[in-house]
mmCIF file of C-alpha atoms in Angstrom:
data_model
loop_
_atom_site.group_PDB
_atom_site.id
_atom_site.type_symbol
_atom_site.label_atom_id
_atom_site.label_comp_id
_atom_site.label_asym_id
_atom_site.label_seq_id
_atom_site.Cartn_x
_atom_site.Cartn_y
_atom_site.Cartn_z
ATOM 1 C CA MET U 1177 -27.817 28.925 -21.653
ATOM 2 C CA LYS U 1178 -24.729 27.849 -23.534
ATOM 3 C CA LYS U 1179 -22.563 28.591 -20.519
ATOM 4 C CA ILE U 1180 -24.600 26.239 -18.326
ATOM 5 C CA ILE U 1181 -24.447 23.456 -20.905
ATOM 6 C CA LEU U 1182 -20.721 23.962 -21.318
ATOM 7 C CA LEU U 1183 -20.176 23.773 -17.555
ATOM 8 C CA CYS U 1184 -22.243 20.591 -17.303
ATOM 9 C CA THR U 1185 -20.240 19.022 -20.116
ATOM 10 C CA LEU U 1186 -17.012 19.967 -18.369
ATOM 11 C CA ALA U 1187 -18.232 18.437 -15.110
ATOM 12 C CA VAL U 1188 -19.138 15.214 -16.879
ATOM 13 C CA LEU U 1189 -15.704 15.075 -18.503
ATOM 14 C CA MET U 1190 -14.020 15.633 -15.155
ATOM 15 C CA PHE U 1191 -15.954 12.752 -13.611
ATOM 16 C CA ALA U 1192 -15.127 10.529 -16.566
ATOM 17 C CA CYS U 1193 -11.435 11.272 -16.165
ATOM 18 C CA LYS U 1194 -11.574 10.537 -12.462
ATOM 19 C CA SER U 1195 -13.382 7.217 -12.863
ATOM 20 C CA THR U 1196 -10.855 5.881 -15.378
ATOM 21 C CA SER U 1197 -8.039 6.304 -12.861
ATOM 22 C CA VAL U 1198 -9.698 4.045 -10.258
ATOM 23 C CA THR U 1199 -7.698 0.905 -9.537
ATOM 24 C CA SER U 1200 -9.233 -2.446 -10.480
ATOM 25 C CA THR U 1201 -11.022 -4.057 -7.545
ATOM 26 C CA ASN U 1202 -11.059 -7.577 -9.012
ATOM 27 C CA THR U 1203 -8.982 -9.534 -6.517
ATOM 28 C CA ASP U 1204 -6.176 -12.002 -7.129
ATOM 29 C CA ARG U 1205 -7.305 -14.629 -4.589
ATOM 30 C CA LYS U 1206 -4.253 -16.858 -5.119
ATOM 31 C CA ALA U 1207 -1.832 -14.018 -4.331
ATOM 32 C CA GLN U 1208 -3.901 -13.011 -1.304
ATOM 33 C CA VAL U 1209 -4.027 -16.535 0.134
ATOM 34 C CA MET U 1210 -0.229 -16.808 -0.228
ATOM 35 C CA MET U 1211 0.091 -13.661 1.920
ATOM 36 C CA LYS U 1212 -2.005 -15.074 4.755
ATOM 37 C CA GLY U 1213 -0.190 -15.086 8.096
ATOM 38 C CA ASP U 1214 2.519 -13.243 9.966
ATOM 39 C CA TRP U 1215 5.313 -11.370 8.169
ATOM 40 C CA VAL U 1216 8.208 -9.064 8.975
ATOM 41 C CA ILE U 1217 9.879 -6.474 6.753
ATOM 42 C CA SER U 1218 13.490 -7.637 6.546
ATOM 43 C CA ALA U 1219 14.824 -4.834 4.294
ATOM 44 C CA VAL U 1220 13.884 -1.547 2.655
ATOM 45 C CA THR U 1221 16.011 -0.661 -0.354
ATOM 46 C CA TYR U 1222 16.130 2.123 -2.928
ATOM 47 C CA PRO U 1223 18.813 3.942 -4.917
ATOM 48 C CA GLY U 1224 20.386 6.762 -2.925
ATOM 49 C CA SER U 1225 19.123 5.486 0.437
ATOM 50 C CA GLN U 1226 22.292 6.693 2.123
ATOM 51 C CA TYR U 1227 21.408 10.274 1.087
ATOM 52 C CA ILE U 1228 17.619 10.340 0.774
ATOM 53 C CA LYS U 1229 15.079 9.788 3.546
ATOM 54 C CA VAL U 1230 11.698 8.310 2.613
ATOM 55 C CA ASN U 1231 8.670 8.924 4.839
ATOM 56 C CA THR U 1232 6.834 5.625 4.410
ATOM 57 C CA PHE U 1233 3.016 5.806 4.502
ATOM 58 C CA GLN U 1234 3.368 9.269 6.067
ATOM 59 C CA LEU U 1235 4.232 7.497 9.349
ATOM 60 C CA ALA U 1236 7.995 7.221 9.761
ATOM 61 C CA ASP U 1237 11.355 7.022 8.023
ATOM 62 C CA SER U 1238 11.547 3.904 5.832
ATOM 63 C CA GLU U 1239 14.393 2.584 8.021
ATOM 64 C CA CYS U 1240 11.904 2.348 10.901
ATOM 65 C CA PHE U 1241 9.910 -0.209 8.909
ATOM 66 C CA ILE U 1242 12.751 -2.754 9.014
ATOM 67 C CA GLY U 1243 11.632 -5.296 11.608
ATOM 68 C CA SER U 1244 8.000 -4.142 11.510
ATOM 69 C CA THR U 1245 5.441 -6.916 11.917
ATOM 70 C CA TRP U 1246 2.470 -7.450 9.623
ATOM 71 C CA LYS U 1247 -0.471 -9.843 9.843
ATOM 72 C CA PHE U 1248 -2.545 -10.478 6.732
ATOM 73 C CA ILE U 1249 -5.912 -12.244 6.969
ATOM 74 C CA SER U 1250 -6.844 -13.278 3.442
ATOM 75 C CA ASN U 1251 -10.477 -14.325 3.902
ATOM 76 C CA ASN U 1252 -11.599 -10.839 5.009
ATOM 77 C CA ASN U 1253 -8.718 -8.647 3.776
ATOM 78 C CA LYS U 1254 -7.975 -7.297 7.237
ATOM 79 C CA GLY U 1255 -4.904 -7.418 9.411
ATOM 80 C CA ASN U 1256 -2.573 -5.242 11.399
ATOM 81 C CA MET U 1257 0.892 -3.761 11.340
ATOM 82 C CA ALA U 1258 3.271 -2.564 14.032
ATOM 83 C CA LEU U 1259 6.478 -0.523 14.066
ATOM 84 C CA THR U 1260 8.696 -1.503 16.999
ATOM 85 C CA LYS U 1261 12.264 -0.571 16.004
ATOM 86 C CA ALA U 1262 14.375 1.123 18.694
ATOM 87 C CA ASN U 1263 14.911 4.881 18.247
ATOM 88 C CA CYS U 1264 11.847 5.053 15.979
ATOM 89 C CA VAL U 1265 8.262 6.063 16.554
ATOM 90 C CA SER U 1266 6.215 3.198 18.000
ATOM 91 C CA PHE U 1267 3.064 2.637 15.961
ATOM 92 C CA SER U 1268 0.413 -0.076 15.654
ATOM 93 C CA SER U 1269 -2.746 -0.080 13.551
ATOM 94 C CA PRO U 1270 -5.391 -2.277 11.981
ATOM 95 C CA ILE U 1271 -5.244 -2.412 8.182
ATOM 96 C CA THR U 1272 -7.373 -3.452 5.248
ATOM 97 C CA TRP U 1273 -5.754 -4.656 2.065
ATOM 98 C CA PHE U 1274 -6.206 -6.586 -1.156
ATOM 99 C CA VAL U 1275 -4.272 -7.605 -4.248
ATOM 100 C CA ASN U 1276 -5.982 -6.878 -7.551
ATOM 101 C CA ASN U 1277 -5.631 -8.726 -10.847
ATOM 102 C CA ASP U 1278 -3.147 -6.069 -12.031
ATOM 103 C CA GLY U 1279 -0.652 -7.126 -9.326
ATOM 104 C CA GLN U 1280 -1.315 -4.023 -7.263
ATOM 105 C CA PHE U 1281 -1.397 -4.213 -3.470
ATOM 106 C CA ILE U 1282 -3.945 -1.754 -2.068
ATOM 107 C CA LEU U 1283 -3.482 -0.798 1.595
ATOM 108 C CA LYS U 1284 -5.505 1.336 4.004
ATOM 109 C CA ILE U 1285 -4.163 2.089 7.469
ATOM 110 C CA LEU U 1286 -7.071 2.507 9.890
ATOM 111 C CA ASP U 1287 -7.532 4.175 13.238
ATOM 112 C CA ALA U 1288 -8.891 1.845 15.944
ATOM 113 C CA GLY U 1289 -12.598 1.218 15.394
ATOM 114 C CA GLU U 1290 -12.616 2.993 12.019
ATOM 115 C CA LYS U 1291 -14.426 1.417 9.085
ATOM 116 C CA ALA U 1292 -12.351 1.029 5.895
ATOM 117 C CA ARG U 1293 -15.081 2.584 3.741
ATOM 118 C CA LYS U 1294 -14.769 5.797 5.784
ATOM 119 C CA VAL U 1295 -11.027 6.038 4.998
ATOM 120 C CA ARG U 1296 -10.456 7.965 1.770
ATOM 121 C CA ASP U 1297 -6.654 7.701 1.618
ATOM 122 C CA GLY U 1298 -4.748 4.565 0.851
ATOM 123 C CA TYR U 1299 -1.607 3.329 -0.813
ATOM 124 C CA ILE U 1300 -1.037 1.409 -4.016
ATOM 125 C CA LEU U 1301 2.132 -0.660 -4.273
ATOM 126 C CA ARG U 1302 3.203 -3.335 -6.736
ATOM 127 C CA LEU U 1303 3.432 -6.938 -5.541
ATOM 128 C CA ALA U 1304 6.557 -8.709 -6.858
ATOM 129 C CA ASN U 1305 8.631 -11.871 -6.431
ATOM 130 C CA GLN U 1306 6.005 -13.644 -4.360
ATOM 131 C CA THR U 1307 6.801 -17.086 -2.907
ATOM 132 C CA GLU U 1308 5.390 -18.983 0.075
ATOM 133 C CA THR U 1309 8.051 -17.451 2.355
ATOM 134 C CA SER U 1310 8.718 -13.995 0.902
ATOM 135 C CA PHE U 1311 7.412 -11.215 -1.299
ATOM 136 C CA GLN U 1312 8.168 -7.610 -2.147
ATOM 137 C CA LEU U 1313 5.974 -4.533 -2.152
ATOM 138 C CA ILE U 1314 7.317 -1.810 -4.420
ATOM 139 C CA ASP U 1315 6.397 1.835 -4.089
ATOM 140 C CA LYS U 1316 7.230 4.543 -6.641
ATOM 141 C CA ILE U 1317 8.502 7.873 -5.388
ATOM 142 C CA ASP U 1318 9.631 11.005 -7.185
ATOM 143 C CA VAL U 1319 13.246 11.897 -6.462
ATOM 144 C CA GLY U 1320 14.288 15.056 -8.262
ATOM 145 C CA GLY U 1321 11.841 14.436 -11.105
ATOM 146 C CA LYS U 1322 12.880 10.798 -11.556
ATOM 147 C CA MET U 1323 10.587 7.938 -10.496
ATOM 148 C CA THR U 1324 12.427 5.597 -8.123
ATOM 149 C CA ASP U 1325 11.421 2.205 -6.697
ATOM 150 C CA VAL U 1326 11.345 1.699 -2.936
ATOM 151 C CA VAL U 1327 11.363 -2.062 -2.257
ATOM 152 C CA TYR U 1328 9.945 -3.483 0.975
ATOM 153 C CA GLN U 1329 11.150 -7.084 1.437
ATOM 154 C CA PHE U 1330 8.765 -9.263 3.475
ATOM 155 C CA GLN U 1331 9.757 -12.567 5.094
ATOM 156 C CA LYS U 1332 7.299 -15.105 6.531
ATOM 157 C CA VAL U 1333 7.455 -15.538 10.317
ATOM 158 C CA ASN U 1334 7.554 -19.199 11.542
#
C-alpha cells in the first residue's frame, strides 16, 4: 500500500512541476496591436553566424528567413508567414501567435486547416525594441553549452 501512495505522490509532484513551467497566457494587448500588419525579416544575427548554422523553427537555415514575409492579425492572434528567398526552401503557413505580459512572443506554425489547439509544439521568443516600424524577436539557442541569442529583426512593410 505504501508503494501505491508513494507513486501517486510522485505523479502529483511531476504534474506540479510541469504546470509551473507553463508560460503566462495573459496577453499584452498594446504590444500585439503594434504588431498588426505586414512585416519582413530584414536581418538575422547571432555571434558566430559565419561558422554556425541555425535551423530556425525546424524549417530552414536562419539565413533563409531574411526577406521572409509575416502578417500579424492582432484581434484574433492569427496570421501567416512565407519563406521566399532564392536558393532556400519555399514555405508558407498560417500561424497563431500572442505576446504575453512577460514580453514573450508565443508562436505556433500550423498546417493548412489545422486548429491551433491541436498543435502541441510551439516556440517562445522574447519581444524586444518594439516601435511602430520595427521590432526584434530573440531566440535562445545552446551553442557548445553556452546560451546564445539569435535576433530576428522585423521591419514594417508600407
